[in-house]
PDB file of N, CA and C and ligand atoms in Angstrom:
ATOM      1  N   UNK A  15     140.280 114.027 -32.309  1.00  0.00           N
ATOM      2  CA  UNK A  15     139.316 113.314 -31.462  1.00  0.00           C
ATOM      3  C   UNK A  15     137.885 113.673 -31.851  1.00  0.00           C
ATOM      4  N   UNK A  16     137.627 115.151 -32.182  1.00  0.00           N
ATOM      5  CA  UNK A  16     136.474 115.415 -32.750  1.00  0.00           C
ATOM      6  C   UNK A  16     135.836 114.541 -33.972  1.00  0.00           C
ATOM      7  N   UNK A  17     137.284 114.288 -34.936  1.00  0.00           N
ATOM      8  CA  UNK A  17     136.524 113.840 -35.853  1.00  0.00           C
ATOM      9  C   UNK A  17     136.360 112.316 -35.894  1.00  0.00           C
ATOM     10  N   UNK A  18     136.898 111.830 -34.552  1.00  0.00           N
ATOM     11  CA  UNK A  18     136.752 110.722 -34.571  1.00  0.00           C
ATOM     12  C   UNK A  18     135.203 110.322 -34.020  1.00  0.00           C
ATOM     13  N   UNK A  19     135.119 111.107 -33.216  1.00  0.00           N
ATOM     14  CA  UNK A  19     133.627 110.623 -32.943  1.00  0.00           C
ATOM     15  C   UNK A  19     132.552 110.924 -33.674  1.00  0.00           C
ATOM     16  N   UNK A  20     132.315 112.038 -34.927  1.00  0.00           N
ATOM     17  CA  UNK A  20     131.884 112.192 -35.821  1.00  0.00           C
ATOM     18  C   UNK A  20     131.989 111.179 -36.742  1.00  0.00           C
ATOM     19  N   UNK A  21     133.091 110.770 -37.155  1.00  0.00           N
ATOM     20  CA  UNK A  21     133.178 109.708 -37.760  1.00  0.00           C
ATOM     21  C   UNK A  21     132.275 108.317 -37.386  1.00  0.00           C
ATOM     22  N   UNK A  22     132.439 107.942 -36.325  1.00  0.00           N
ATOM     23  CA  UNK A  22     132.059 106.663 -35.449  1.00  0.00           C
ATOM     24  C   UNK A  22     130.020 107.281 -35.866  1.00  0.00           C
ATOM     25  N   UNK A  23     130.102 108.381 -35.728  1.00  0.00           N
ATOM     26  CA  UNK A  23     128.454 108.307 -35.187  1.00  0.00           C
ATOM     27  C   UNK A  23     128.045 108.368 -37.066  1.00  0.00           C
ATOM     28  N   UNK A  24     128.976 108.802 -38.278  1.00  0.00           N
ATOM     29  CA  UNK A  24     128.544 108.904 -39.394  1.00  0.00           C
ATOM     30  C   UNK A  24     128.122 106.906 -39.870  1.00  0.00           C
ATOM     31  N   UNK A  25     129.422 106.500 -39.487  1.00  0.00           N
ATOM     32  CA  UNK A  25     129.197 104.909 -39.435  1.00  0.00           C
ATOM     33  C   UNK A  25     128.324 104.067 -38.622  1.00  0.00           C
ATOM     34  N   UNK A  26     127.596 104.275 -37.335  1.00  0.00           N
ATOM     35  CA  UNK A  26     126.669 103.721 -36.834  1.00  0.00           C
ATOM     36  C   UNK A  26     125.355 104.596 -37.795  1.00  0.00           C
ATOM     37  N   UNK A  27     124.995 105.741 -38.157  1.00  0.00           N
ATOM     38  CA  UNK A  27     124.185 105.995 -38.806  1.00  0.00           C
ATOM     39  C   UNK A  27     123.747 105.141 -40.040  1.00  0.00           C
ATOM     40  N   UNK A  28     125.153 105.007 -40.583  1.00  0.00           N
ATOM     41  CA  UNK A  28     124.944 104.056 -41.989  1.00  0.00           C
ATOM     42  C   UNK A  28     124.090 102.689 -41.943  1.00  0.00           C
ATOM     43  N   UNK A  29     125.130 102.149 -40.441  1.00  0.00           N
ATOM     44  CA  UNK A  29     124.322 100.847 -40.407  1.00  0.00           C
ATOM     45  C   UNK A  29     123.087 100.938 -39.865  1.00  0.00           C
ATOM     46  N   UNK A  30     122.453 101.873 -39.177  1.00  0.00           N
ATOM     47  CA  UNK A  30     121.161 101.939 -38.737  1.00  0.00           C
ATOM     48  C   UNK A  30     120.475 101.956 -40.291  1.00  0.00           C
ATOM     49  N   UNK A  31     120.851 103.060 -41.080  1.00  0.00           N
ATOM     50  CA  UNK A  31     119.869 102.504 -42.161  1.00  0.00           C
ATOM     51  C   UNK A  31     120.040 101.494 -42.902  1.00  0.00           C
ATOM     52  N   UNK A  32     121.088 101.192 -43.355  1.00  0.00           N
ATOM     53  CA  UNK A  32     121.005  99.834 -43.864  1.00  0.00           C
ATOM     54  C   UNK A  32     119.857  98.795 -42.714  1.00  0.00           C
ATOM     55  N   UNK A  33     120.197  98.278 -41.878  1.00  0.00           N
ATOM     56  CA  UNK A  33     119.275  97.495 -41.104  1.00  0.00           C
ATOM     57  C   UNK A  33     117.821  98.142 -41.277  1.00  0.00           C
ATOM     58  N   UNK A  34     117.533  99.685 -41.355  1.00  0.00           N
ATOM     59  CA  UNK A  34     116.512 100.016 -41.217  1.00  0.00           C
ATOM     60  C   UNK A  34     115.755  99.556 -43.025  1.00  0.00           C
ATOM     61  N   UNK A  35     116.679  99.454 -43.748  1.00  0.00           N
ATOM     62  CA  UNK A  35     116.511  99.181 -45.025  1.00  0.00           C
ATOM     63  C   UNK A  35     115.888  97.656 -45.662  1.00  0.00           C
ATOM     64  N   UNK A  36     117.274  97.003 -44.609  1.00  0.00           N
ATOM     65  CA  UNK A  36     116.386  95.576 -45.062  1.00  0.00           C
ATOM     66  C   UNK A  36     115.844  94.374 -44.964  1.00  0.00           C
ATOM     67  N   UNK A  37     114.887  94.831 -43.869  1.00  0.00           N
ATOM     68  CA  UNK A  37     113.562  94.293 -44.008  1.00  0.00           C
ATOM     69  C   UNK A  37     112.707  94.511 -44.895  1.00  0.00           C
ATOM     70  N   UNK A  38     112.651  95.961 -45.473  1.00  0.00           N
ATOM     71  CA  UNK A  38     111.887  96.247 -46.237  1.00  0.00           C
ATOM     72  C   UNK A  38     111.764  95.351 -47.713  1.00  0.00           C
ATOM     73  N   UNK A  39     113.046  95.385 -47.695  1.00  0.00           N
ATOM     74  CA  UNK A  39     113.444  94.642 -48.794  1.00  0.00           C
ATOM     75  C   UNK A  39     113.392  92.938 -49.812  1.00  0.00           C
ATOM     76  N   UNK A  40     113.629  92.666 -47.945  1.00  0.00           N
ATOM     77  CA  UNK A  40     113.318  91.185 -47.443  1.00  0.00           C
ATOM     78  C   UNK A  40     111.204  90.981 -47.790  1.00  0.00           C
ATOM     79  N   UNK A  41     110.851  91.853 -47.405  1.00  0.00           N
ATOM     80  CA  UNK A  41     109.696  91.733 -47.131  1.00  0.00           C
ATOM     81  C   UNK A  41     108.636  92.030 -49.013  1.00  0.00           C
ATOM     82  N   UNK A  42     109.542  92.722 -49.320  1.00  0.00           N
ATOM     83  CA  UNK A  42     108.639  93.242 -50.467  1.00  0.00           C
ATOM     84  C   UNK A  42     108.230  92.169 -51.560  1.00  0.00           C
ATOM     85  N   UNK A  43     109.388  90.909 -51.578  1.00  0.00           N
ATOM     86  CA  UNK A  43     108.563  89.841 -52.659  1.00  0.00           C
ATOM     87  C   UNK A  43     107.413  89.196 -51.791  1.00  0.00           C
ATOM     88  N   UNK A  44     106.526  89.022 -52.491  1.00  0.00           N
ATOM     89  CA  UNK A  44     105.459  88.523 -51.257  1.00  0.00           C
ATOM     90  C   UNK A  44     105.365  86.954 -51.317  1.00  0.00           C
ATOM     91  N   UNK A  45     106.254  86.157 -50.181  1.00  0.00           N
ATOM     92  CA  UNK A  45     105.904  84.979 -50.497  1.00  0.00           C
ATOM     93  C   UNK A  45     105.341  84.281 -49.153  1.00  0.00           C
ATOM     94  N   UNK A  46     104.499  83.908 -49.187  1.00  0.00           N
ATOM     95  CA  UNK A  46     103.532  83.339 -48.199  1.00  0.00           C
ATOM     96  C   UNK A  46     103.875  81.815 -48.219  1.00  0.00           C
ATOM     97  N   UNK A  47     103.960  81.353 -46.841  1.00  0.00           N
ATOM     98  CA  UNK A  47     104.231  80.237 -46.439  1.00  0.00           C
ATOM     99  C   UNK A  47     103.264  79.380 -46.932  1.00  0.00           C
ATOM    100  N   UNK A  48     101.533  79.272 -46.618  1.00  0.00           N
ATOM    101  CA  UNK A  48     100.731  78.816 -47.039  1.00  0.00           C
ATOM    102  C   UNK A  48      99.867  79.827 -47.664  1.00  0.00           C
ATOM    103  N   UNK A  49      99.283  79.453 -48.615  1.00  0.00           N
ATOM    104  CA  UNK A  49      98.180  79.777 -49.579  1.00  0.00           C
ATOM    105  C   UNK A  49      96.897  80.710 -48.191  1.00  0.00           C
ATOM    106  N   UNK A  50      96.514  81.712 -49.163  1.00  0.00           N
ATOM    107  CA  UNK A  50      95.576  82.479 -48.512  1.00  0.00           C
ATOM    108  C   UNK A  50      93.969  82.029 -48.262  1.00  0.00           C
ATOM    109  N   UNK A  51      94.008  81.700 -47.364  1.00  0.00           N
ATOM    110  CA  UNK A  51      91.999  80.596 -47.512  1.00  0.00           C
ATOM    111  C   UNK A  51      91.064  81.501 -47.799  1.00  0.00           C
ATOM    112  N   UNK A  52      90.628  81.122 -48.911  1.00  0.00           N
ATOM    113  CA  UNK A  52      89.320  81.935 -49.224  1.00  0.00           C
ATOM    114  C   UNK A  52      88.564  81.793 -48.247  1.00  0.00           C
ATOM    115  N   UNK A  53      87.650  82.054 -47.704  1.00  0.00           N
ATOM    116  CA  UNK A  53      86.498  81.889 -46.434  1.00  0.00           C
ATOM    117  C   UNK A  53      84.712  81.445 -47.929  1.00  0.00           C
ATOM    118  N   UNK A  54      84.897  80.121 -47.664  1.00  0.00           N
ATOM    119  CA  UNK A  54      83.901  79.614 -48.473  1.00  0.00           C
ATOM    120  C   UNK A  54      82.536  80.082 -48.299  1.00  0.00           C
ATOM    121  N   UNK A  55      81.860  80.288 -48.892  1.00  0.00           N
ATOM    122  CA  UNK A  55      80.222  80.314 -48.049  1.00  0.00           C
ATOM    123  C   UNK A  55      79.340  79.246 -47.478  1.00  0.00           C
ATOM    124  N   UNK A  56      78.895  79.267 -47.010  1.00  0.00           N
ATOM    125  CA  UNK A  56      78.501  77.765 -46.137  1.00  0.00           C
ATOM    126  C   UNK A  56      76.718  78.202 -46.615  1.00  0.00           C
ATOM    127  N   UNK A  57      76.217  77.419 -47.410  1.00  0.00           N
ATOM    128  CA  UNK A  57      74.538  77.592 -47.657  1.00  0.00           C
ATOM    129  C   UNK A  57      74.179  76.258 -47.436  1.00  0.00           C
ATOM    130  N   UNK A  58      72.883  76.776 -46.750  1.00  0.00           N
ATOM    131  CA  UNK A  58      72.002  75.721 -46.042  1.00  0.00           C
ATOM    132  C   UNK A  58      71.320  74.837 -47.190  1.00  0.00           C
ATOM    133  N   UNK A  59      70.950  73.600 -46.909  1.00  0.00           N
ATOM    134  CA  UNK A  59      70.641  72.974 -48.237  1.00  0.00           C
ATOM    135  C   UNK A  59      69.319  73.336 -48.063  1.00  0.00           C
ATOM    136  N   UNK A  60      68.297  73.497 -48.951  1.00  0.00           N
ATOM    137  CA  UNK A  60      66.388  73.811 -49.029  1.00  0.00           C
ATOM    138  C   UNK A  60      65.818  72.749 -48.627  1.00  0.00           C
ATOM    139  N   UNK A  61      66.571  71.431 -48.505  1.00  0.00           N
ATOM    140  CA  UNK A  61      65.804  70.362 -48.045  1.00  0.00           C
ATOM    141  C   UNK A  61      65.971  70.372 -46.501  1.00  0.00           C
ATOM    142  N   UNK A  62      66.531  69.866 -46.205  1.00  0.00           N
ATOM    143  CA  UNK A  62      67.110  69.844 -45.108  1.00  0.00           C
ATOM    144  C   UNK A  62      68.117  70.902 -44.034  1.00  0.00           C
ATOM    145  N   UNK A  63      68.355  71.840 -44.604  1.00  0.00           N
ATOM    146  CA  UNK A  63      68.465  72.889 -43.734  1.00  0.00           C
ATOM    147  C   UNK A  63      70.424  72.642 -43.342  1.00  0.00           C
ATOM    148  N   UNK A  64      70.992  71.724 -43.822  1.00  0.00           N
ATOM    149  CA  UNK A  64      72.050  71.448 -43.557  1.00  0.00           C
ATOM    150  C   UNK A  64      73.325  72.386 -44.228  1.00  0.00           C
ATOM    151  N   UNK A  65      74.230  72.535 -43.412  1.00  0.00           N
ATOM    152  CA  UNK A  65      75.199  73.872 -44.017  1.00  0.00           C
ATOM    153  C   UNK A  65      76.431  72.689 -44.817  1.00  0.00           C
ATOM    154  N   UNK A  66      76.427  73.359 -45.871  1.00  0.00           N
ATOM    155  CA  UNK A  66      77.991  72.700 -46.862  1.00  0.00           C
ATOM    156  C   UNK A  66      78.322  73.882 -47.738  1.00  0.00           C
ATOM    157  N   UNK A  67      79.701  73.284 -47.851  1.00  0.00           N
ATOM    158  CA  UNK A  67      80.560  74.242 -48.602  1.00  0.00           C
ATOM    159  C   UNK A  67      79.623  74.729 -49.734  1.00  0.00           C
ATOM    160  N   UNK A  68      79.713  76.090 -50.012  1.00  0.00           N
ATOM    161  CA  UNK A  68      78.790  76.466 -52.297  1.00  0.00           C
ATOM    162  C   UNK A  68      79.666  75.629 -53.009  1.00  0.00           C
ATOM    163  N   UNK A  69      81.063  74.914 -52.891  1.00  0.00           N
ATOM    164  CA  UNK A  69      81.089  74.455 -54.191  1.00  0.00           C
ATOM    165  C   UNK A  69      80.593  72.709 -53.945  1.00  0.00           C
ATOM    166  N   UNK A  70      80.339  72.372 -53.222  1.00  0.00           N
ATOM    167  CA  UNK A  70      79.895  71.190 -52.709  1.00  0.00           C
ATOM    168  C   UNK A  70      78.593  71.397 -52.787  1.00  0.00           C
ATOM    169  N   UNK A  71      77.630  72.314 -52.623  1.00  0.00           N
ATOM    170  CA  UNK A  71      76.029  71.823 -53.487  1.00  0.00           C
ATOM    171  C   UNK A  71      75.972  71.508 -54.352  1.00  0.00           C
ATOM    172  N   UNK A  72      74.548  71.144 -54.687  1.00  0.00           N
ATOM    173  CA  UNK A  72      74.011  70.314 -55.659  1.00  0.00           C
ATOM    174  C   UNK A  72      72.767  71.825 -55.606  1.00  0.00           C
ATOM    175  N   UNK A  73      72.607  72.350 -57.080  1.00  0.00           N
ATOM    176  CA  UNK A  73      72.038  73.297 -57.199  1.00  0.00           C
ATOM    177  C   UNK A  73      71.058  72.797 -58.253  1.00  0.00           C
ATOM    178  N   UNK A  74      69.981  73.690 -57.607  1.00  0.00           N
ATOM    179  CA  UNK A  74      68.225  73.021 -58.636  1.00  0.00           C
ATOM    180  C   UNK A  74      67.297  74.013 -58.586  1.00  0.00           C
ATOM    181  N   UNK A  75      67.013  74.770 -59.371  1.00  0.00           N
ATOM    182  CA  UNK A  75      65.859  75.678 -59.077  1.00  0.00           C
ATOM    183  C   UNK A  75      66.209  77.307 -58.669  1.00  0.00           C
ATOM    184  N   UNK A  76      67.876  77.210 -58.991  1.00  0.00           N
ATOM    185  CA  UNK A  76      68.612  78.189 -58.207  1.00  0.00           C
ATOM    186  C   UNK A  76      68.785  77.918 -56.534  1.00  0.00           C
ATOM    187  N   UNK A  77      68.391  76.886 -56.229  1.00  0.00           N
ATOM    188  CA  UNK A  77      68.552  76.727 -54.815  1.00  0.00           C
ATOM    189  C   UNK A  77      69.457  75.533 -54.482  1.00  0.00           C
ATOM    190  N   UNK A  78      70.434  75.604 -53.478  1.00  0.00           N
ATOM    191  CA  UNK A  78      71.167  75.007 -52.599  1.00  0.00           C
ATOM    192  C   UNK A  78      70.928  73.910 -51.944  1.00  0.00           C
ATOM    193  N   UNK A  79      71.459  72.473 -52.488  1.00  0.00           N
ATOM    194  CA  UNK A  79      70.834  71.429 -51.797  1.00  0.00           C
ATOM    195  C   UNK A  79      72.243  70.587 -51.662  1.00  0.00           C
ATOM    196  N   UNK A  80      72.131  69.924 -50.363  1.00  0.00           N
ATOM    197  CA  UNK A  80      73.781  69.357 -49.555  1.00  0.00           C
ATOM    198  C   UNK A  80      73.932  67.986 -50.265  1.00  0.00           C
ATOM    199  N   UNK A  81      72.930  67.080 -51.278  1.00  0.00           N
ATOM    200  CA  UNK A  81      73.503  65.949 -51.981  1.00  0.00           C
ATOM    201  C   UNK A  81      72.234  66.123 -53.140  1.00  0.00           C
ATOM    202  N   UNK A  82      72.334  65.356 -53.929  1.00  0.00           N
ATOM    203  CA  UNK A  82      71.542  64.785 -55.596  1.00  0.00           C
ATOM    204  C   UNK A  82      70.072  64.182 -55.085  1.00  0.00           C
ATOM    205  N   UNK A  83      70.366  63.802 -53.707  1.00  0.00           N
ATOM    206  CA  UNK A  83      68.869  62.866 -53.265  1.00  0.00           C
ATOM    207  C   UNK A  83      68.227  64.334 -52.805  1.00  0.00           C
ATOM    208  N   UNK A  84      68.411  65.033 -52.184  1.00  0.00           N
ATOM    209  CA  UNK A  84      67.883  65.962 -51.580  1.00  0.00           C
ATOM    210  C   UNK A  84      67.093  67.011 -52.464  1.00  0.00           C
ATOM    211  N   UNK A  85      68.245  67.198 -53.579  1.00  0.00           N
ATOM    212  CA  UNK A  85      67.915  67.724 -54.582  1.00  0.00           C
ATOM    213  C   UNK A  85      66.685  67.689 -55.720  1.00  0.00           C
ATOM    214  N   UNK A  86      66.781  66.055 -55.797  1.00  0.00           N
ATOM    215  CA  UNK A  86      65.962  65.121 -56.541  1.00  0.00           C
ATOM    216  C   UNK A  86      64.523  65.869 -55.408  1.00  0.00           C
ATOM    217  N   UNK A  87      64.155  65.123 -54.243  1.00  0.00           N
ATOM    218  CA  UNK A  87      63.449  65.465 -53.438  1.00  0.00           C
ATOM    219  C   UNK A  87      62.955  67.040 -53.430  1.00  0.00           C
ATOM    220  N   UNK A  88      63.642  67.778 -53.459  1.00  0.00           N
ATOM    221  CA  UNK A  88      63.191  69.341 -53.414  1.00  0.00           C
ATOM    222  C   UNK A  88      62.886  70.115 -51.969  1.00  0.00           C
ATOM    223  N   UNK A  89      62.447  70.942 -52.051  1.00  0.00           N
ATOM    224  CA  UNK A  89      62.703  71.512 -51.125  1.00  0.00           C
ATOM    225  C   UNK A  89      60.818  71.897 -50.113  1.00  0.00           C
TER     226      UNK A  89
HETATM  227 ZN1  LIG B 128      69.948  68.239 -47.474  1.00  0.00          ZN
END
């Protein structure tokens, strides 16, 4: 009887680590449901003061402008 319950508690041990095991496991390829969002910078255009995405300016002078007319125009 002793070693039966020794036994029983050697086998719930096992499966505790196994379970404790794999998630880890599960978890370690890293695959992400959706893509990670860069957080864009938002610069004000010199003309007009208007916020748009940096890759959506129109750049002149080293400065940040929200379309080609604005740009043209200056700041
Ligand atoms: Zn503008």
């Amino acid at each position: 009887m002793k070693y039966l319950v020794l036994f029983v508690v050697v086998i719930v041990g096992l499966m505790l680590i196994k379970k404790s095991q794999q998630p880890r496991s599960v978890r370690q390829p890293p695959s992400p449901n959706k893509p990670p969002q860069v957080p864009e910078a938002m610069l004000p255009c010199a003309h007009c003061g208007v916020h748009s995405p940096a890759s959506r300016c129109v750049w002149r002078d080293g400065k940040p402008y929200c379309s080609d007319e604005h740009a043209r125009l200056g700041s």
